[in-house]
Coordinates of C-alpha atoms and ligand atoms in Angstrom, one line a residue:
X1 CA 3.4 3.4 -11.9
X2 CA 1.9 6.3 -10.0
X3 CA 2.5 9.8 -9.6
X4 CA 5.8 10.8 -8.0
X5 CA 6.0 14.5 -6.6
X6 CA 8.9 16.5 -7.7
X7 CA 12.4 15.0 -8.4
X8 CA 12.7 13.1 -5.2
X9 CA 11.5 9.4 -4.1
X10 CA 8.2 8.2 -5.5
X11 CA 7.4 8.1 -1.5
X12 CA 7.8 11.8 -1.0
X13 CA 4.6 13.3 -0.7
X14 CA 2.8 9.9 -0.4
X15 CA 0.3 8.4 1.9
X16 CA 0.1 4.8 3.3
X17 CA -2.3 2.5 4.2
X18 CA -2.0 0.1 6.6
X19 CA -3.8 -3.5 6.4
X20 CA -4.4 -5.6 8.9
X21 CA -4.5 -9.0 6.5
X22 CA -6.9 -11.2 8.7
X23 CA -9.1 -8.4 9.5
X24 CA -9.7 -6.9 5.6
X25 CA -11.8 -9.3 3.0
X26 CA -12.6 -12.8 2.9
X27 CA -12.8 -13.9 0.0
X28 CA -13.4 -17.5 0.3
X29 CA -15.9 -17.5 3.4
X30 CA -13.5 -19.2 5.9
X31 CA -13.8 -16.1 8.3
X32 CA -10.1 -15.0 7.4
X33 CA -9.0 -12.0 5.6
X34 CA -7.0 -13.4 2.3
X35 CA -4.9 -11.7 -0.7
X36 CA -7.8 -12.3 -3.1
X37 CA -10.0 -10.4 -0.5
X38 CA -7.9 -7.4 -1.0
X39 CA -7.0 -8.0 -4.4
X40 CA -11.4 -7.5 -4.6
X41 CA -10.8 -4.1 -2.3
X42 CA -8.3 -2.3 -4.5
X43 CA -10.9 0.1 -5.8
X44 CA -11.8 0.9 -2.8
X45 CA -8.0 2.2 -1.7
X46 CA -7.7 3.6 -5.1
X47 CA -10.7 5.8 -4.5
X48 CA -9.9 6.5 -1.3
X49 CA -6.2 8.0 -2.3
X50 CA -3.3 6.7 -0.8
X51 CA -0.5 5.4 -2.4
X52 CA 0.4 2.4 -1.0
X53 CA -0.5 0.1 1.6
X54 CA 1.7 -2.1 3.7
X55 CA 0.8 -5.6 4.5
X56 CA 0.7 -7.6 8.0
X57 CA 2.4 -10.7 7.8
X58 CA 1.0 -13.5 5.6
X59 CA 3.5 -16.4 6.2
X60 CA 3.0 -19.9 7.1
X61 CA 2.6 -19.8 10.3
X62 CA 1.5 -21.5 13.6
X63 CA -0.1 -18.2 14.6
X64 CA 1.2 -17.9 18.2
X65 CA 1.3 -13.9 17.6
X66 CA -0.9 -14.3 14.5
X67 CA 1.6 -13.6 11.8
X68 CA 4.7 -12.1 13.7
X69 CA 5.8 -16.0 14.1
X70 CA 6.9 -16.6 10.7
X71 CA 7.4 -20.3 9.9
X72 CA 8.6 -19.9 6.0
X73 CA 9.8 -16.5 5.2
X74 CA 9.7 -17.0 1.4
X75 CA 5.8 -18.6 1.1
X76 CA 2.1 -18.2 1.6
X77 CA 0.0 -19.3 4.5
X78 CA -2.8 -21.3 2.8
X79 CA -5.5 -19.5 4.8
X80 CA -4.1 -16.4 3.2
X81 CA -3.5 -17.6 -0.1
X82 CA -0.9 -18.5 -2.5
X83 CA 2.3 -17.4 -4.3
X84 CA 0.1 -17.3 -7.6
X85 CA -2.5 -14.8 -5.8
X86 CA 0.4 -12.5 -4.2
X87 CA 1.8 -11.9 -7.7
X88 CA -2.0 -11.5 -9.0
X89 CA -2.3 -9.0 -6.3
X90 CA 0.6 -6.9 -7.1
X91 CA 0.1 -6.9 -11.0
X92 CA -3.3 -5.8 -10.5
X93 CA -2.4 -3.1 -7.7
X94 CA 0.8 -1.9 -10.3
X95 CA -1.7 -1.6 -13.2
X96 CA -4.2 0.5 -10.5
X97 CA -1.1 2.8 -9.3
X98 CA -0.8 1.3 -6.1
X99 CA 2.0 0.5 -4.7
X100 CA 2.3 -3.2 -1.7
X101 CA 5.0 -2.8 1.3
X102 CA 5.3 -6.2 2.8
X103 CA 6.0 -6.6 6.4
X104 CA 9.2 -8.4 7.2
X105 CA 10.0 -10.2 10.7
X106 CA 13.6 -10.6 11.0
X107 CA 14.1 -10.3 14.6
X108 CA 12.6 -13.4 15.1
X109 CA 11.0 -16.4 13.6
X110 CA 8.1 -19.0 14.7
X111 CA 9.6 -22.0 16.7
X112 CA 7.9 -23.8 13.7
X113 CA 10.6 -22.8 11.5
X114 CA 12.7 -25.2 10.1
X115 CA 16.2 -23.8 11.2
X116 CA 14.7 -23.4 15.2
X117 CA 13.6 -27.0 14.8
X118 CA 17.1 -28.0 13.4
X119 CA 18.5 -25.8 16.0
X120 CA 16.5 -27.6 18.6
X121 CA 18.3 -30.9 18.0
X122 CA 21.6 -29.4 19.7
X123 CA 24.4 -27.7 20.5
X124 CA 25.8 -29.4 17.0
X125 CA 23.5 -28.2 14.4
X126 CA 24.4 -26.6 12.0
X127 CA 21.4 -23.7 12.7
X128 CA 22.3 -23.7 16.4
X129 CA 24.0 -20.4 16.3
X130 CA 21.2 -18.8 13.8
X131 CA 19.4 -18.0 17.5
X132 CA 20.6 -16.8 20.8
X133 CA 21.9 -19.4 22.8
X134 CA 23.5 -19.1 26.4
X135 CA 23.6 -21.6 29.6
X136 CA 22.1 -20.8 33.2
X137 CA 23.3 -18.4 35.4
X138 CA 25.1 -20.2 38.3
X139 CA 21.9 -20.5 40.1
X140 CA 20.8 -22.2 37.7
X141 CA 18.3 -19.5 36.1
X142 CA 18.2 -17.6 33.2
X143 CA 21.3 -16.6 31.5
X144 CA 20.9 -12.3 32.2
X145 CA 17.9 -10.7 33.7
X146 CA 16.5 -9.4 30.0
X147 CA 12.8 -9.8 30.2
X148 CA 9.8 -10.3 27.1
X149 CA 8.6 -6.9 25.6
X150 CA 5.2 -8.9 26.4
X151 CA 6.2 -10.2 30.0
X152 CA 8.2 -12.3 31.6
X153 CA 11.7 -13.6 31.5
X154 CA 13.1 -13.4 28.2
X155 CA 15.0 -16.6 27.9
X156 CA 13.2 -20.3 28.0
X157 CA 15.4 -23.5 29.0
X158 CA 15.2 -26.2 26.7
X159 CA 15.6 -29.0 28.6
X160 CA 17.5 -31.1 26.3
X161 CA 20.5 -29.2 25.4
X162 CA 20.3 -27.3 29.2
X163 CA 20.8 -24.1 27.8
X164 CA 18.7 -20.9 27.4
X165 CA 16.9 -19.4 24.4
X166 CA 16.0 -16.2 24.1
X167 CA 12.7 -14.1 22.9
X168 CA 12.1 -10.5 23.0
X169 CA 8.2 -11.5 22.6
X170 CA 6.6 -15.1 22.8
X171 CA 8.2 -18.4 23.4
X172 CA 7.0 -18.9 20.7
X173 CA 9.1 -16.5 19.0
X174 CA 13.2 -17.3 19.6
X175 CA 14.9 -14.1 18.5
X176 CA 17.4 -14.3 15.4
X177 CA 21.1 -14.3 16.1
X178 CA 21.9 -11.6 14.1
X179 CA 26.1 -11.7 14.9
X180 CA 25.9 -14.6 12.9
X181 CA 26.9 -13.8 9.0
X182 CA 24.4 -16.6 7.5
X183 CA 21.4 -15.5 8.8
X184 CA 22.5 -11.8 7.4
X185 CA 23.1 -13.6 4.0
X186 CA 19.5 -15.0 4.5
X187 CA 17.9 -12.5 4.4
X188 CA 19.5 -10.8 1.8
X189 CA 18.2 -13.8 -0.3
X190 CA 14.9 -13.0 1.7
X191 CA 14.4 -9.5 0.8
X192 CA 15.7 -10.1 -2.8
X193 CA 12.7 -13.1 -3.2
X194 CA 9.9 -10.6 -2.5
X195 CA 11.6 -7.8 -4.5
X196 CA 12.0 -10.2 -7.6
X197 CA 8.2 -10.5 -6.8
X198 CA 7.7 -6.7 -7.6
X199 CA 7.1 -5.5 -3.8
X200 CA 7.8 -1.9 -3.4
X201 CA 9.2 -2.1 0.0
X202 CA 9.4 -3.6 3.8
X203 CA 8.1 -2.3 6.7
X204 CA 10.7 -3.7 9.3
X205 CA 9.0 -5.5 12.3
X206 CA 11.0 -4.4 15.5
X207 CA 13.3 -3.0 13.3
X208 CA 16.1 -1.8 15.9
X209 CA 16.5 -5.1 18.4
X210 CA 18.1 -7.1 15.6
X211 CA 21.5 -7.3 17.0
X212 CA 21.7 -8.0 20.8
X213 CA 24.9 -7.4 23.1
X214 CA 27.8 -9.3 22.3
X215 CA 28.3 -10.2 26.2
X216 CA 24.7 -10.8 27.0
X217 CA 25.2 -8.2 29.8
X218 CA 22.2 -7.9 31.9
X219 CA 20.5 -4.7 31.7
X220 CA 20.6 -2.2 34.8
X221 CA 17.8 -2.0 36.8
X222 CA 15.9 1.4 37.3
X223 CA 12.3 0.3 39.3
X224 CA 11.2 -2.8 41.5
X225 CA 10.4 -5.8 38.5
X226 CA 7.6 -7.3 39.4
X227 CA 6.9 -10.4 36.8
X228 CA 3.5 -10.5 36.8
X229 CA 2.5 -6.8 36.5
X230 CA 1.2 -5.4 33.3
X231 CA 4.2 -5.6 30.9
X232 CA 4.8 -1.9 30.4
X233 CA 5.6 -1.6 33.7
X234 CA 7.5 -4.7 34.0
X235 CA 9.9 -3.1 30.7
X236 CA 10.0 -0.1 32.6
X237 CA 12.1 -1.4 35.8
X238 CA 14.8 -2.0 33.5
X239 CA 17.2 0.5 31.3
X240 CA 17.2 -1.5 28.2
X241 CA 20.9 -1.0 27.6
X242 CA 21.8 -4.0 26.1
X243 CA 18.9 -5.7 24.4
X244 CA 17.7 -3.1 21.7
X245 CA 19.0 -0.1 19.8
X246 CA 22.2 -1.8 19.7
X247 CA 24.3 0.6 17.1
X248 CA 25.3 -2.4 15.0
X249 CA 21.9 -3.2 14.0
X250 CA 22.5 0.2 11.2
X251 CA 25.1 -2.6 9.5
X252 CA 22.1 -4.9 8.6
X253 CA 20.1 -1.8 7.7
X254 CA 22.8 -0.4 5.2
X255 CA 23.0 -3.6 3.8
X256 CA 19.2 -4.0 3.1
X257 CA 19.3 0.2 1.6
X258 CA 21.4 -1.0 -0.7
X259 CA 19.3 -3.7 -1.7
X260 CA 16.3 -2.1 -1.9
X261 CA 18.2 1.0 -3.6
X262 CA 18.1 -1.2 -6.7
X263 CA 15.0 -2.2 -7.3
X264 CA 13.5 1.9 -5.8
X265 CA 11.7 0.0 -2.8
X266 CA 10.9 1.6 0.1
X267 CA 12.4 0.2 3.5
X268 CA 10.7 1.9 6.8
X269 CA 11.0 0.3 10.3
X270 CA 8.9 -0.4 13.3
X271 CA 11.3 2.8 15.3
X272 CA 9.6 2.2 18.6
X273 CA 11.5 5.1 20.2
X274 CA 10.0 7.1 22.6
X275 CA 13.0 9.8 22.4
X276 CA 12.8 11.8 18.7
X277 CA 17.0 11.9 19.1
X278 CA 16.7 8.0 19.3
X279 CA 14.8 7.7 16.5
X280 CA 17.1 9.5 14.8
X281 CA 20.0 8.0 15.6
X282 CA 17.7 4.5 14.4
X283 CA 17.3 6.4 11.5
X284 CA 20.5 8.5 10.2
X285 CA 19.6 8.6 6.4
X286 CA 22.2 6.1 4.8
X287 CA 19.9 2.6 6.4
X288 CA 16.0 2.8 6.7
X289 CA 14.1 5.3 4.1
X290 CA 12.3 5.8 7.2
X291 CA 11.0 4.8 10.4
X292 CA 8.0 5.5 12.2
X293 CA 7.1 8.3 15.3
X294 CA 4.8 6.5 17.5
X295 CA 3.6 9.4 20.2
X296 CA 1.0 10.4 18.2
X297 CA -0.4 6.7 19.4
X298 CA 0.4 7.7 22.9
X299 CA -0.6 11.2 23.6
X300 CA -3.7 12.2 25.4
X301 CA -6.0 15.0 24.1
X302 CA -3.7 17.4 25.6
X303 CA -2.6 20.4 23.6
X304 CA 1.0 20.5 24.9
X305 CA 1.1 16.9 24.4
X306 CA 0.2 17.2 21.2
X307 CA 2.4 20.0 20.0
X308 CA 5.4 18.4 21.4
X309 CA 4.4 14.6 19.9
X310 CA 4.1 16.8 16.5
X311 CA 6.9 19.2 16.9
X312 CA 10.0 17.1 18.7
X313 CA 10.8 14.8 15.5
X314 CA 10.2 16.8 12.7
X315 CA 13.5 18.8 12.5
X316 CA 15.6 15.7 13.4
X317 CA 13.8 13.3 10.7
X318 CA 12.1 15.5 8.5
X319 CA 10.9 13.5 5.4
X320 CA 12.5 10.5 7.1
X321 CA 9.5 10.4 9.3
X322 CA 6.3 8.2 9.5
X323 CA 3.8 9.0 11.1
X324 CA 0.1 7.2 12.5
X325 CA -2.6 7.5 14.3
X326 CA -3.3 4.1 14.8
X327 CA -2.0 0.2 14.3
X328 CA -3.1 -3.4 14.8
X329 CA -1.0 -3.0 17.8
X330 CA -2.8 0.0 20.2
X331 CA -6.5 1.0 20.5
X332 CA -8.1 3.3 17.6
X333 CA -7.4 7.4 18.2
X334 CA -11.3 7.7 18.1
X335 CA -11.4 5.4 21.3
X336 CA -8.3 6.9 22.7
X337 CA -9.3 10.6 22.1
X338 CA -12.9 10.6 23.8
X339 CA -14.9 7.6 21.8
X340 CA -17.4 8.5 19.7
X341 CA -17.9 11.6 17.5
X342 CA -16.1 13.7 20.0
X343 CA -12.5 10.4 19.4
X344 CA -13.9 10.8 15.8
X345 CA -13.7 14.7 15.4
X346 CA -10.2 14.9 17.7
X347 CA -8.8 12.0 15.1
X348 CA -9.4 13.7 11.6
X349 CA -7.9 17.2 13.8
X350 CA -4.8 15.0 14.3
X351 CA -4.5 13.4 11.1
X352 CA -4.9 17.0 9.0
X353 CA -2.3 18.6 11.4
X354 CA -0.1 15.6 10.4
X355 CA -0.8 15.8 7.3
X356 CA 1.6 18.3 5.5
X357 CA 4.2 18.1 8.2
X358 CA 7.7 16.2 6.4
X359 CA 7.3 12.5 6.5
X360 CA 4.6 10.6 4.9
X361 CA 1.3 9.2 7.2
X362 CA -0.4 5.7 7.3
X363 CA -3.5 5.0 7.6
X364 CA -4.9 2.2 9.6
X365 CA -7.6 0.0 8.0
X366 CA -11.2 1.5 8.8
X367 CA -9.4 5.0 10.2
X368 CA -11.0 6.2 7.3
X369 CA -14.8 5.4 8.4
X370 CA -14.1 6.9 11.8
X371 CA -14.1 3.4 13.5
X372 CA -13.6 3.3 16.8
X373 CA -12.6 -0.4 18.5
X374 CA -15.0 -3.3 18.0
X375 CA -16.7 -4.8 21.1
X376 CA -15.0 -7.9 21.7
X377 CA -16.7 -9.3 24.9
X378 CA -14.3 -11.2 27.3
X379 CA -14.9 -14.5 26.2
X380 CA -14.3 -14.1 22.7
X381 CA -10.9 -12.5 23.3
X382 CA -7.9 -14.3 20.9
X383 CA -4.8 -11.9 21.7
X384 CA -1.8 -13.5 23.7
X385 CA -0.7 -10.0 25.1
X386 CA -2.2 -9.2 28.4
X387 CA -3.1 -5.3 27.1
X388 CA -5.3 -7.0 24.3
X389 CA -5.2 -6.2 20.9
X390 CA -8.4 -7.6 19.7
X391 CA -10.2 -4.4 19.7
X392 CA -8.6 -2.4 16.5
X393 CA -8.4 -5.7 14.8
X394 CA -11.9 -7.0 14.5
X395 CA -12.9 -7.2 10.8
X396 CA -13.4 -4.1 8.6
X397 CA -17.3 -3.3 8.2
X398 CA -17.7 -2.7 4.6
X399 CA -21.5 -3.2 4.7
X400 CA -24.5 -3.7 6.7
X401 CA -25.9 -7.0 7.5
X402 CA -24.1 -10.1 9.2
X403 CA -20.4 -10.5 8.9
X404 CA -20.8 -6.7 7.2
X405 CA -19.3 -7.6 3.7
X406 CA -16.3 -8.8 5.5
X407 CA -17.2 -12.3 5.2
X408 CA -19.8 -14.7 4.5
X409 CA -18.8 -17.2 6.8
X410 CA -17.9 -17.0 10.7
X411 CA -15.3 -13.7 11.4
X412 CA -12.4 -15.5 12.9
X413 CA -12.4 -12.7 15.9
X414 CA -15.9 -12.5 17.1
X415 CA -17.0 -9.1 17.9
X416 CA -20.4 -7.0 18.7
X417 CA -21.9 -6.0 15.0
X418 CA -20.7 -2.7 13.8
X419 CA -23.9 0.0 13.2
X420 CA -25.1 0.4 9.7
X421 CA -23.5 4.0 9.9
X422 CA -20.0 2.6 10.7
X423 CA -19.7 0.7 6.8
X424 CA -17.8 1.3 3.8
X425 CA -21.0 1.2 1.7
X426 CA -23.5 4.2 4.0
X427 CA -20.3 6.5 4.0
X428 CA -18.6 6.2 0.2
X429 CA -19.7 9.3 -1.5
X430 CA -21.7 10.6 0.9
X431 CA -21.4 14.4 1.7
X432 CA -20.2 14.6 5.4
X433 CA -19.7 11.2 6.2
X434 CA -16.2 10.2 7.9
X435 CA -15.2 8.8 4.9
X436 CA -15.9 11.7 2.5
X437 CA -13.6 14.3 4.6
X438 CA -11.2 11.7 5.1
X439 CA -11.1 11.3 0.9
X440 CA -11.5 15.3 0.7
X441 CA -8.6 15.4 3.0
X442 CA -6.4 12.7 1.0
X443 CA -6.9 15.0 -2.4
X444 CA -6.5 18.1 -1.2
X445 CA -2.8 17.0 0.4
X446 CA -2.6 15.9 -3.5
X447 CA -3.2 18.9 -4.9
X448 CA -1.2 21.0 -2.8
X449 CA 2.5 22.2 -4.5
X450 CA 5.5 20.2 -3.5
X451 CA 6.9 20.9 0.2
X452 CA 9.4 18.5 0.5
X453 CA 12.2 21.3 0.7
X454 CA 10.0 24.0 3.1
X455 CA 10.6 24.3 6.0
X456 CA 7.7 23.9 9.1
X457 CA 7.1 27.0 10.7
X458 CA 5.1 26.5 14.1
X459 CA 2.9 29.7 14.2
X460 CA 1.0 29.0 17.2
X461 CA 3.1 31.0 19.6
X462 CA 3.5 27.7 21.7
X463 CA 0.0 28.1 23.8
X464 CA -3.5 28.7 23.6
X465 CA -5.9 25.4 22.5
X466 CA -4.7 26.2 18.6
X467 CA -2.0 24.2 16.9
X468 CA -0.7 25.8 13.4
X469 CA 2.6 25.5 11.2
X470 CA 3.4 27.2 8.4
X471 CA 5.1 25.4 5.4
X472 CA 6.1 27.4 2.4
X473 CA 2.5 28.3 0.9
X474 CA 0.6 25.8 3.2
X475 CA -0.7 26.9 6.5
X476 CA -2.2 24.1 8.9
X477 CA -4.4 25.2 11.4
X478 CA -6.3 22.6 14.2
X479 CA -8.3 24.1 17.6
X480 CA -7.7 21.2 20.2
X481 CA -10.6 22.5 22.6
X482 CA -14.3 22.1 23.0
X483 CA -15.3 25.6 21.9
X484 CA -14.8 27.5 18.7
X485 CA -11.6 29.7 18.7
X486 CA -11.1 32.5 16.9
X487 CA -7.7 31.9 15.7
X488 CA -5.4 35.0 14.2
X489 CA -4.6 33.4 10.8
X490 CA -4.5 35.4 7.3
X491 CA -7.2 33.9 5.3
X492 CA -6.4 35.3 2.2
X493 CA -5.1 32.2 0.9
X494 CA -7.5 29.5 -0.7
X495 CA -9.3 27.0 2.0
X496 CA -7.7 23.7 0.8
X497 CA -9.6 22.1 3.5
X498 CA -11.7 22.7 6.4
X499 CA -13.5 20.1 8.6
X500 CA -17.1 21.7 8.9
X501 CA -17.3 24.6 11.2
X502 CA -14.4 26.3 9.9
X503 CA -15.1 30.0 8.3
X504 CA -13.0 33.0 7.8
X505 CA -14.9 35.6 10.8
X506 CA -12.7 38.4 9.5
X507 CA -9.8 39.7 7.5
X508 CA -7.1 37.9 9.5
X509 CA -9.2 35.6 11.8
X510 CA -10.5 32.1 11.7
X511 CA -13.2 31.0 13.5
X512 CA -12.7 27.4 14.2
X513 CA -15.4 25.0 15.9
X514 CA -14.2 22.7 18.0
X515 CA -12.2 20.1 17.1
X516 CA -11.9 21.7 13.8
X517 CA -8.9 21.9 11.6
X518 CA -8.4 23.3 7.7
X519 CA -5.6 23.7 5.7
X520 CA -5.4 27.1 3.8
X521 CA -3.0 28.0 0.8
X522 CA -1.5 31.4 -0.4
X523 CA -1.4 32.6 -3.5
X524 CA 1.8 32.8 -4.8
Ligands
NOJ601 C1 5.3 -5.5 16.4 C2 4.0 -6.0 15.7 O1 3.4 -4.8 15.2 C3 3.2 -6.7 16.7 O2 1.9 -7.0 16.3 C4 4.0 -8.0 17.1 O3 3.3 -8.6 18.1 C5 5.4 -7.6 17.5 N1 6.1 -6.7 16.7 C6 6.3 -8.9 17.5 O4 6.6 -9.3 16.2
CA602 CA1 -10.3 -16.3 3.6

């Protein structure tokens, strides 16, 4: 198996990758991104230097949140493959180095899952209690005033039985009673089926919500809810006492470390805390390995924004920490930061600031080729959520041409061709191309000594448009503004890397152009 750095865990010093499974490689022309299809790419990540990638859901599944509605927990959706090709998959990635994180969705399943449709048949079944049950309010309504991270009330009547069910997300999606010891016991037997399978560790959907209130108590209202506004602001009128971050959910987490302990696997959550002392409390040390920072997704090219997104976390977390750019869930930096080479430029800054700060840093699919969102026009548009996802999902260009080298047959997302400029195959190996400084980027972190136990000195004096740490040998320097900046760094260390325009000006002084960012290394 591949490297590890120093005595600590293999992930320590690693890079991730993240893949969006419909969006990858087709490799059988029906449109869909498959395992084979990434099984064809491996070369590709392998060349490109991360360690390992994490997978989106590939469950059976009706699809309702494409994916995050798991129907069978312990199978393949045909349109993504078989068992047979996810153990091909991993034997060939193992032999290549490179390690598979599967995505697991425990906070809920798909309607379509056997124990919901059991549970469906009333207040008697035996898998009744396996989701979150309540009856009306005395009006008649729902049970508490808990509403859908994507809108809406969060409960659904079923006629029949009279009561309530409830979903943090779809309908579609009941949550998982997680008070309830057999569903903890199946997913013990859950985790263990993919680890006997030679997985390397889970990313944790909503990792955090598992357990909900033990009284159902409605949540406190802070704003006027208005149900059909967008749904940030409808999840803002409420202080989401009750229904997430519930402490107990660290039992089920412990419980999974010590699982995964066995087998070395790596168990990181979907932290979606906004406060770095919430995170922290999500992530203590003795549950998750780690859990992801999600304000660089959120910032705006503003350089206090974007020393406090890097700084707040990193002495409460430190190599707990995950950190990204970008997701199947939010609009690519590059768009976010500008659009075109400006986002680009502004993105690769971000990404090589992150870089050697504690924690390790996924990559999302086509980040790599400076890819900004696909065009998908209105018509074509497939997401449930009113903010639409579609646009960092549409299918990786790997080459020029119709369906790019992603498929032969019909994309299952329709979206506006990429340019020829934007693909895998005009970038690999070319000199200055997004993909080149992204790969420069990857080895040089490689190369650099071991900093898992130095500490990050922010060297910046807390203004000006230049953001720099120091870490033991390793000094990270990034100008956030539209003009070069002469930035009072020693450069008598070794450029490790420099986007273009950075050159030592004097004994002491970098000149940076803007947007640019290096990382420089003393001599010990
Ligand atoms: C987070 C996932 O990343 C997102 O795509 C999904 O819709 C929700 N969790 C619900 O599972
Ligand atoms: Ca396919």
């Amino acid at each position: 198996m591949a490297r590890r750095q120093g005595p600590g865990p293999w992930w320590h010093g690693a890079i991730g990758y993240q893949i969006y499974i419909r969006s990858f490689a087709d490799s059988n022309a029906d449109g869909i991104g498959d395992l084979t299809g990434i099984r064809g790419r491996l070369g590709y990540l392998v060349d490109l230097g991360v360690d390992f990638v994490w997978i989106t859901p590939f469950y059976p599944s009706p699809m309702a949140d494409w994916g995050y509605d798991v129907a069978d927990y312990c199978d393949i959706d045909p349109r993504f493959g078989t068992l047979a090709d996810f153990d091909d998959l991993i034997v060939d990635a193992h032999r290549r180095g490179l390690r598979i994180l599967v995505d697991l969705v425990p906070n809920h399943s798909s309607d379509a899952h056997p124990w919901f449709q059991d549970a469906l048949t009333g207040p008697d079944s035996d898998y009744r209690d396996y989701y979150v049950w309540a009856d009306p309010d005395s009006d008649g309504g729902p049970p508490n005033n808990w509403i859908a991270y994507f809108g809406g009330p969060a409960w659904t009547l079923d006629q029949a039985s009279g009561q309530y069910y409830m979903h943090l997300f779809l309908p579609e999606q009941p949550d998982l009673n997680w008070r309830n010891p057999s569903v903890v016991d199946e997913f013990d037997r859950i985790l263990r089926f993919w680890l006997e399978r030679g997985v390397d560790g889970f990313r944790i959907d909503v990792a955090g919500a598992l357990v909900k209130d033990d009284r159902l108590r409605s949540n406190p209202q802070v704003g006027p809810w208005d149900p059909i506004a967008g749904r940030a602001k409808q999840w803002l009128a409420f202080d989401h006492r009750h229904d997430v971050f519930q402490p107990e959910s660290h039992q089920v987490f412990r419980r999974w470390r010590a699982i995964c302990d066995e087998y070395d696997a790596y168990l990181l959550g979907e932290t979606y805390h906004r406060d770095p002392q919430g995170l922290a409390d999500l992530v203590p040390g003795d549950g998750m390995h780690g859990g992801f920072w999600f304000e660089p997704m959120h910032v705006d090219w503003d350089v206090d924004e974007l020393r406090r997104a890097l700084a707040a976390p990193v002495d409460l977390l430190g190599e707990r920490l995950l950190w990204a750019t970008g997701s199947h869930d939010v609009p690519r930096s590059p768009s976010r930061f500008g659009g075109g080479d400006l986002g680009r430029e502004r993105t690769l800054a971000l990404n090589v600031l992150i870089s050697c700060l504690p924690g390790v840093p996924v990559l999302y699919q086509g980040e790599e080729l400076g890819l900004v969102d696909g065009r998908v026009p209105p018509g074509a548009v497939l997401d449930p959520v009113e903010s639409g996802r579609d646009g960092c999902r549409t299918p990786m260009p790997w080459e020029p041409g119709p369906g790019t080298g992603f498929t032969t047959g019909e994309p299952w997302l329709y979206s506006d061709r990429r340019a020829d400029d934007e693909t895998a195959q005009a970038q690999v190996n070319r000199p200055g191309s997004w993909h080149s400084r992204y790969t420069d980027l990857l080895a040089a972190r490689r190369d650099l000594p071991d900093l898992v136990n130095e500490p990050v000195v922010w060297t910046d004096g807390g203004d000006g448009p230049v953001i720099s740490y120091r870490r033991g040998p390793v000094t990270v320097v990034a100008n956030t503004s539209g003009h070069a900046h002469q930035a009072e760094i020693p450069v008598d260390g070794a450029v490790a890397y420099a986007t273009p325009g950075v050159v030592a000006a004097d004994a002491g002084h970098l000149s940076i152009a803007a947007h640019g960012a290096a990382i420089l290394v003393t001599p010990s």
